[in-house]
Amino acid sequence: MRIGFIGAGRMGAPTVERLIAAGHGVTVLTRRPEALAAAQSKGWVTADTIGETVQDADVVISMVLNDEQVQDAMLGADGALAAMKTGAALVAHTTCDPDTVVLLADSGAARGVHVVDAAVSGGPRDIEEGQLTLWVGGDAAVLDTVRPALAAYASPVLHVGSVGDGQRVKLVNNALFVAQVGLAVDAVRLADAVGISESDILSAVQHGSGDSRALNSVAWIGVEHIGSRLAELMSKDVAVVRQIAERSGTDLGLLGEVLSSDLVEDQILCAGGIPDRALAGSSARTPDSMKRPAATERR
């Protein structure tokens, strides 16, 4: 399968590696000089423009950073959709507003180009192992045509509905994850108040009904640093969830209350960790048995 790949960064580079290893012909476009140098050092086929990247591709895969980059790369006279051949398919991996991928799908349809949004859950390690989770929104028949490419780096690949629904699932997932992290941090604070150390409570709860991927992330990263790790990854997603809820007139209920709490709002989404007053005297160390791959990579 001929693939045009846009955005060979932290997530994109291992994805390209897997695609090439699976026998696909890949042409790569990346803007950052260091990423371009790395691609060329590996002997990858690179392009200078979006048009050169996508014009002969059966499938175009986009793994750029945000809404703005998606629209810049995909829309307009110089965008990928204008240069893609009729019948080709665009796979959009970037976490963004669902309305953005709906806009891409509408623009693509006018040109005979198919679009699926394939929101990701996972990190570079999952890609390297072929175990990236994909929540795919779009036509099931189009998904079937791109599965051979997705199978090179993703499993499971879950069809969750129409275009935009992949993003909606991802955003709900991330909002729930952030709320669970906030609750886990508060649970550690409670344990500290009654004389149980951070490392002891996190090790113990791992074997109880309170265990979760969020709690394991707190254990792996430590309460002191979880805020600085999550803020960059999750604050944008939670903001989009709030915007979507407002547009649809949906009450976020208890989830919204947790996300709007001082702990989550100020110290996880917007700050560089949990201040001393939240965990006075608590240890930030994590036992070796808890040091496993960070679930925050599964975004």
CSV table of C-alpha atoms in Angstrom, one decimal:
chain,number,residue,atom,x,y,z
A,1,MET,CA,0.0,0.0,0.0
A,2,ARG,CA,1.3,3.5,-0.9
A,3,ILE,CA,1.1,5.8,2.1
A,4,GLY,CA,1.7,9.5,2.6
A,5,PHE,CA,2.7,10.3,6.2
A,6,ILE,CA,2.5,13.8,7.7
A,7,GLY,CA,4.1,14.4,11.1
A,8,ALA,CA,6.9,12.0,11.9
A,9,GLY,CA,7.6,13.2,15.4
A,10,ARG,CA,7.5,11.4,18.8
A,11,MET,CA,4.5,9.3,17.8
A,12,GLY,CA,4.8,9.5,14.1
A,13,ALA,CA,8.4,8.2,13.8
A,14,PRO,CA,7.8,4.7,15.3
A,15,THR,CA,4.6,4.5,13.3
A,16,VAL,CA,6.5,5.0,10.1
A,17,GLU,CA,9.0,2.4,11.2
A,18,ARG,CA,6.2,-0.2,11.6
A,19,LEU,CA,4.6,0.7,8.3
A,20,ILE,CA,7.9,0.3,6.4
A,21,ALA,CA,8.7,-3.0,8.3
A,22,ALA,CA,5.2,-4.3,7.2
A,23,GLY,CA,6.2,-3.7,3.5
A,24,HIS,CA,4.2,-0.5,2.8
A,25,GLY,CA,5.7,2.2,0.6
A,26,VAL,CA,5.8,5.4,2.8
A,27,THR,CA,6.6,9.0,1.8
A,28,VAL,CA,7.2,11.2,4.8
A,29,LEU,CA,6.7,14.9,5.4
A,30,THR,CA,8.0,16.4,8.6
A,31,ARG,CA,8.8,20.1,9.3
A,32,ARG,CA,11.2,20.0,12.2
A,33,PRO,CA,14.8,19.9,11.1
A,34,GLU,CA,15.8,17.3,13.7
A,35,ALA,CA,13.0,15.0,12.7
A,36,LEU,CA,13.8,15.4,9.0
A,37,ALA,CA,17.5,14.6,9.6
A,38,ALA,CA,16.5,11.5,11.6
A,39,ALA,CA,14.2,10.4,8.7
A,40,GLN,CA,16.8,10.9,6.1
A,41,SER,CA,19.5,9.1,8.2
A,42,LYS,CA,17.2,6.0,8.2
A,43,GLY,CA,16.8,6.1,4.5
A,44,TRP,CA,13.2,7.0,4.5
A,45,VAL,CA,11.6,8.6,1.4
A,46,THR,CA,10.9,12.2,2.3
A,47,ALA,CA,9.0,15.0,0.5
A,48,ASP,CA,9.4,18.7,0.6
A,49,THR,CA,5.7,19.6,0.2
A,50,ILE,CA,2.3,18.2,1.2
A,51,GLY,CA,1.4,17.7,-2.4
A,52,GLU,CA,4.5,15.6,-3.1
A,53,THR,CA,3.7,13.6,0.0
A,54,VAL,CA,0.1,12.7,-0.8
A,55,GLN,CA,-0.4,12.8,-4.6
A,56,ASP,CA,0.2,9.1,-5.3
A,57,ALA,CA,-0.9,7.7,-1.9
A,58,ASP,CA,-3.7,5.2,-1.4
A,59,VAL,CA,-3.8,6.2,2.3
A,60,VAL,CA,-2.6,9.4,3.9
A,61,ILE,CA,-1.9,9.3,7.7
A,62,SER,CA,-1.8,12.5,9.7
A,63,MET,CA,-0.1,12.6,13.1
A,64,VAL,CA,0.3,16.3,13.7
A,65,LEU,CA,-0.1,18.1,17.1
A,66,ASN,CA,-3.4,20.0,17.2
A,67,ASP,CA,-6.4,21.4,15.5
A,68,GLU,CA,-4.6,24.3,14.0
A,69,GLN,CA,-1.9,22.1,12.4
A,70,VAL,CA,-4.6,19.7,11.2
A,71,GLN,CA,-6.4,22.4,9.4
A,72,ASP,CA,-3.2,24.0,8.0
A,73,ALA,CA,-2.0,20.7,6.6
A,74,MET,CA,-5.3,19.4,5.3
A,75,LEU,CA,-7.4,22.3,4.1
A,76,GLY,CA,-7.0,25.0,1.4
A,77,ALA,CA,-5.5,25.0,-2.0
A,78,ASP,CA,-2.2,23.7,-0.7
A,79,GLY,CA,-3.6,21.2,1.7
A,80,ALA,CA,-3.5,17.4,1.5
A,81,LEU,CA,-7.2,17.0,0.6
A,82,ALA,CA,-6.8,19.1,-2.5
A,83,ALA,CA,-3.8,17.1,-3.6
A,84,MET,CA,-5.0,13.6,-2.8
A,85,LYS,CA,-6.2,11.4,-5.7
A,86,THR,CA,-9.9,10.4,-6.0
A,87,GLY,CA,-10.7,7.3,-3.9
A,88,ALA,CA,-7.8,7.8,-1.5
A,89,ALA,CA,-8.4,7.8,2.3
A,90,LEU,CA,-7.2,10.1,5.0
A,91,VAL,CA,-6.6,8.7,8.5
A,92,ALA,CA,-6.6,11.6,11.0
A,93,HIS,CA,-4.9,10.6,14.3
A,94,THR,CA,-4.6,14.0,16.0
A,95,THR,CA,-6.7,14.6,19.1
A,96,CYS,CA,-8.9,17.5,18.1
A,97,ASP,CA,-12.4,19.0,18.2
A,98,PRO,CA,-14.8,16.5,16.6
A,99,ASP,CA,-16.1,19.3,14.4
A,100,THR,CA,-12.6,19.6,12.9
A,101,VAL,CA,-12.7,16.0,11.5
A,102,VAL,CA,-16.3,16.5,10.4
A,103,LEU,CA,-15.1,19.5,8.4
A,104,LEU,CA,-12.3,17.4,6.9
A,105,ALA,CA,-14.7,14.7,5.9
A,106,ASP,CA,-17.1,17.2,4.3
A,107,SER,CA,-14.2,18.8,2.4
A,108,GLY,CA,-12.8,15.4,1.4
A,109,ALA,CA,-16.2,14.2,0.1
A,110,ALA,CA,-16.4,17.1,-2.2
A,111,ARG,CA,-13.2,15.9,-3.8
A,112,GLY,CA,-13.9,12.2,-3.8
A,113,VAL,CA,-11.6,11.6,-0.8
A,114,HIS,CA,-12.6,9.5,2.2
A,115,VAL,CA,-11.8,10.5,5.8
A,116,VAL,CA,-11.8,8.5,9.0
A,117,ASP,CA,-10.8,9.9,12.4
A,118,ALA,CA,-8.7,7.4,14.3
A,119,ALA,CA,-8.1,8.7,17.8
A,120,VAL,CA,-5.2,7.0,19.6
A,121,SER,CA,-4.7,5.7,23.0
A,122,GLY,CA,-1.2,4.8,23.7
A,123,GLY,CA,2.4,6.0,23.3
A,124,PRO,CA,5.5,5.2,21.3
A,125,ARG,CA,6.1,2.0,23.2
A,126,ASP,CA,2.7,0.7,22.2
A,127,ILE,CA,3.3,1.6,18.6
A,128,GLU,CA,6.7,-0.2,18.6
A,129,GLU,CA,4.9,-3.3,19.9
A,130,GLY,CA,2.0,-2.9,17.4
A,131,GLN,CA,-0.5,-2.4,20.2
A,132,LEU,CA,-1.7,1.2,19.8
A,133,THR,CA,-5.4,1.4,20.5
A,134,LEU,CA,-7.5,3.2,17.8
A,135,TRP,CA,-11.0,4.5,18.2
A,136,VAL,CA,-12.2,5.0,14.6
A,137,GLY,CA,-15.1,7.1,13.4
A,138,GLY,CA,-16.1,6.8,9.8
A,139,ASP,CA,-17.6,4.6,7.2
A,140,ALA,CA,-17.0,0.9,8.0
A,141,ALA,CA,-16.1,0.1,4.4
A,142,VAL,CA,-13.5,2.8,4.4
A,143,LEU,CA,-12.0,1.5,7.6
A,144,ASP,CA,-11.8,-1.9,6.0
A,145,THR,CA,-9.7,-0.5,3.1
A,146,VAL,CA,-7.2,1.2,5.5
A,147,ARG,CA,-7.0,-1.7,8.0
A,148,PRO,CA,-3.9,-3.2,6.3
A,149,ALA,CA,-2.0,0.0,7.1
A,150,LEU,CA,-3.4,0.4,10.6
A,151,ALA,CA,-2.7,-3.2,11.5
A,152,ALA,CA,1.0,-2.5,11.1
A,153,TYR,CA,1.0,-0.5,14.4
A,154,ALA,CA,-2.4,-0.7,16.1
A,155,SER,CA,-4.4,-3.4,17.9
A,156,PRO,CA,-7.2,-3.2,18.7
A,157,VAL,CA,-8.7,-1.0,16.0
A,158,LEU,CA,-12.3,-0.3,17.2
A,159,HIS,CA,-15.0,1.1,15.0
A,160,VAL,CA,-17.0,3.4,17.3
A,161,GLY,CA,-19.4,5.2,14.9
A,162,SER,CA,-19.4,8.0,12.3
A,163,VAL,CA,-16.8,10.6,11.6
A,164,GLY,CA,-16.1,12.6,14.8
A,165,ASP,CA,-17.0,9.7,17.1
A,166,GLY,CA,-13.5,8.5,17.4
A,167,GLN,CA,-12.5,11.9,18.8
A,168,ARG,CA,-15.6,12.0,21.1
A,169,VAL,CA,-14.6,8.6,22.6
A,170,LYS,CA,-11.0,9.8,23.1
A,171,LEU,CA,-12.1,13.1,24.8
A,172,VAL,CA,-14.5,11.3,27.2
A,173,ASN,CA,-11.8,8.8,28.0
A,174,ASN,CA,-9.3,11.5,28.8
A,175,ALA,CA,-11.7,13.5,30.9
A,176,LEU,CA,-12.5,10.4,32.9
A,177,PHE,CA,-8.8,9.6,33.2
A,178,VAL,CA,-7.9,13.1,34.6
A,179,ALA,CA,-10.8,12.9,37.0
A,180,GLN,CA,-9.6,9.5,38.2
A,181,VAL,CA,-6.1,10.8,38.7
A,182,GLY,CA,-7.5,13.6,40.8
A,183,LEU,CA,-9.3,11.2,43.0
A,184,ALA,CA,-6.2,9.0,43.3
A,185,VAL,CA,-4.1,11.9,44.4
A,186,ASP,CA,-6.8,12.9,47.0
A,187,ALA,CA,-6.8,9.3,48.2
A,188,VAL,CA,-3.1,9.5,48.7
A,189,ARG,CA,-3.6,12.7,50.6
A,190,LEU,CA,-6.2,11.0,52.9
A,191,ALA,CA,-3.8,8.1,53.5
A,192,ASP,CA,-1.0,10.5,54.4
A,193,ALA,CA,-3.3,12.2,56.9
A,194,VAL,CA,-3.9,8.9,58.7
A,195,GLY,CA,-0.2,7.9,58.7
A,196,ILE,CA,0.1,5.8,55.6
A,197,SER,CA,2.9,6.7,53.2
A,198,GLU,CA,2.4,7.4,49.5
A,199,SER,CA,4.4,4.3,48.4
A,200,ASP,CA,2.6,2.0,50.9
A,201,ILE,CA,-0.9,3.1,49.9
A,202,LEU,CA,-0.3,2.9,46.2
A,203,SER,CA,1.3,-0.5,46.5
A,204,ALA,CA,-1.6,-1.8,48.6
A,205,VAL,CA,-4.5,-0.4,46.5
A,206,GLN,CA,-2.9,-1.9,43.4
A,207,HIS,CA,-4.2,-5.2,44.7
A,208,GLY,CA,-7.6,-3.9,45.7
A,209,SER,CA,-10.9,-2.9,44.1
A,210,GLY,CA,-9.6,0.7,44.0
A,211,ASP,CA,-6.9,-0.1,41.4
A,212,SER,CA,-7.0,1.6,38.1
A,213,ARG,CA,-4.8,2.7,35.2
A,214,ALA,CA,-5.0,6.3,36.7
A,215,LEU,CA,-3.8,5.1,40.1
A,216,ASN,CA,-1.0,3.2,38.4
A,217,SER,CA,0.1,6.4,36.6
A,218,VAL,CA,0.2,8.2,39.9
A,219,ALA,CA,2.3,5.4,41.4
A,220,TRP,CA,4.7,5.3,38.4
A,221,ILE,CA,5.2,9.1,38.2
A,222,GLY,CA,4.6,10.1,41.8
A,223,VAL,CA,2.2,12.6,43.3
A,224,GLU,CA,4.8,15.4,43.2
A,225,HIS,CA,5.2,15.2,39.4
A,226,ILE,CA,1.9,13.9,38.0
A,227,GLY,CA,0.6,17.5,37.5
A,228,SER,CA,3.5,18.6,35.3
A,229,ARG,CA,3.2,15.4,33.2
A,230,LEU,CA,-0.6,15.6,32.7
A,231,ALA,CA,-1.0,19.4,32.2
A,232,GLU,CA,0.6,19.4,28.7
A,233,LEU,CA,-1.1,16.2,27.6
A,234,MET,CA,-4.6,16.6,29.0
A,235,SER,CA,-5.5,20.2,29.6
A,236,LYS,CA,-6.4,20.9,26.0
A,237,ASP,CA,-8.6,17.8,25.8
A,238,VAL,CA,-10.5,18.6,29.0
A,239,ALA,CA,-11.1,22.1,27.6
A,240,VAL,CA,-12.6,20.7,24.4
A,241,VAL,CA,-14.8,18.3,26.5
A,242,ARG,CA,-16.2,21.4,28.3
A,243,GLN,CA,-16.8,23.2,25.0
A,244,ILE,CA,-18.6,20.2,23.6
A,245,ALA,CA,-20.8,19.8,26.7
A,246,GLU,CA,-21.6,23.5,26.6
A,247,ARG,CA,-22.5,23.4,22.9
A,248,SER,CA,-24.8,20.4,23.4
A,249,GLY,CA,-26.3,21.7,26.6
A,250,THR,CA,-25.0,18.6,28.5
A,251,ASP,CA,-24.5,18.7,32.3
A,252,LEU,CA,-21.2,17.0,33.1
A,253,GLY,CA,-22.5,16.0,36.5
A,254,LEU,CA,-20.1,14.5,38.9
A,255,LEU,CA,-17.4,14.3,36.3
A,256,GLY,CA,-17.6,18.0,35.8
A,257,GLU,CA,-17.5,18.6,39.5
A,258,VAL,CA,-14.3,16.6,39.8
A,259,LEU,CA,-12.7,18.2,36.8
A,260,SER,CA,-13.6,21.7,38.2
A,261,SER,CA,-12.3,21.0,41.7
A,262,ASP,CA,-9.3,23.0,43.0
A,263,LEU,CA,-7.1,19.9,43.0
A,264,VAL,CA,-7.7,19.0,39.3
A,265,GLU,CA,-8.2,22.5,37.9
A,266,ASP,CA,-5.2,24.2,39.6
A,267,GLN,CA,-2.8,21.5,40.5
A,268,ILE,CA,-3.1,18.8,37.8
A,269,LEU,CA,-4.3,20.5,34.6
A,270,CYS,CA,-2.7,23.9,35.1
A,271,ALA,CA,0.3,23.5,37.4
A,272,GLY,CA,3.6,21.8,37.7
A,273,GLY,CA,2.7,19.2,40.3
A,274,ILE,CA,1.1,19.0,43.7
A,275,PRO,CA,2.3,21.6,46.3
A,276,ASP,CA,3.6,20.6,49.6
A,277,ARG,CA,0.5,21.7,51.4
A,278,ALA,CA,-1.4,18.9,49.7
A,279,LEU,CA,0.9,16.2,50.8
A,280,ALA,CA,2.9,17.4,53.7
A,281,GLY,CA,5.4,14.8,54.7
A,282,SER,CA,4.3,12.3,52.1
A,283,SER,CA,7.0,10.4,50.2
A,284,ALA,CA,7.2,10.8,46.4
A,285,ARG,CA,9.1,7.6,45.9
A,286,THR,CA,7.5,4.6,44.3
A,287,PRO,CA,8.6,1.0,45.0
A,288,ASP,CA,10.3,-0.8,42.1
A,289,SER,CA,7.4,-3.2,41.8
A,290,MET,CA,5.2,-0.3,40.8
A,291,LYS,CA,7.6,1.1,38.1
A,292,ARG,CA,5.9,0.0,35.0
A,293,PRO,CA,5.0,1.8,31.7
A,294,ALA,CA,3.2,5.0,32.4
A,295,ALA,CA,-0.5,4.9,31.6
A,296,THR,CA,-0.2,8.6,30.8
A,297,GLU,CA,1.4,7.5,27.6
A,298,ARG,CA,-1.9,5.8,26.8
A,299,ARG,CA,-3.5,9.0,25.6
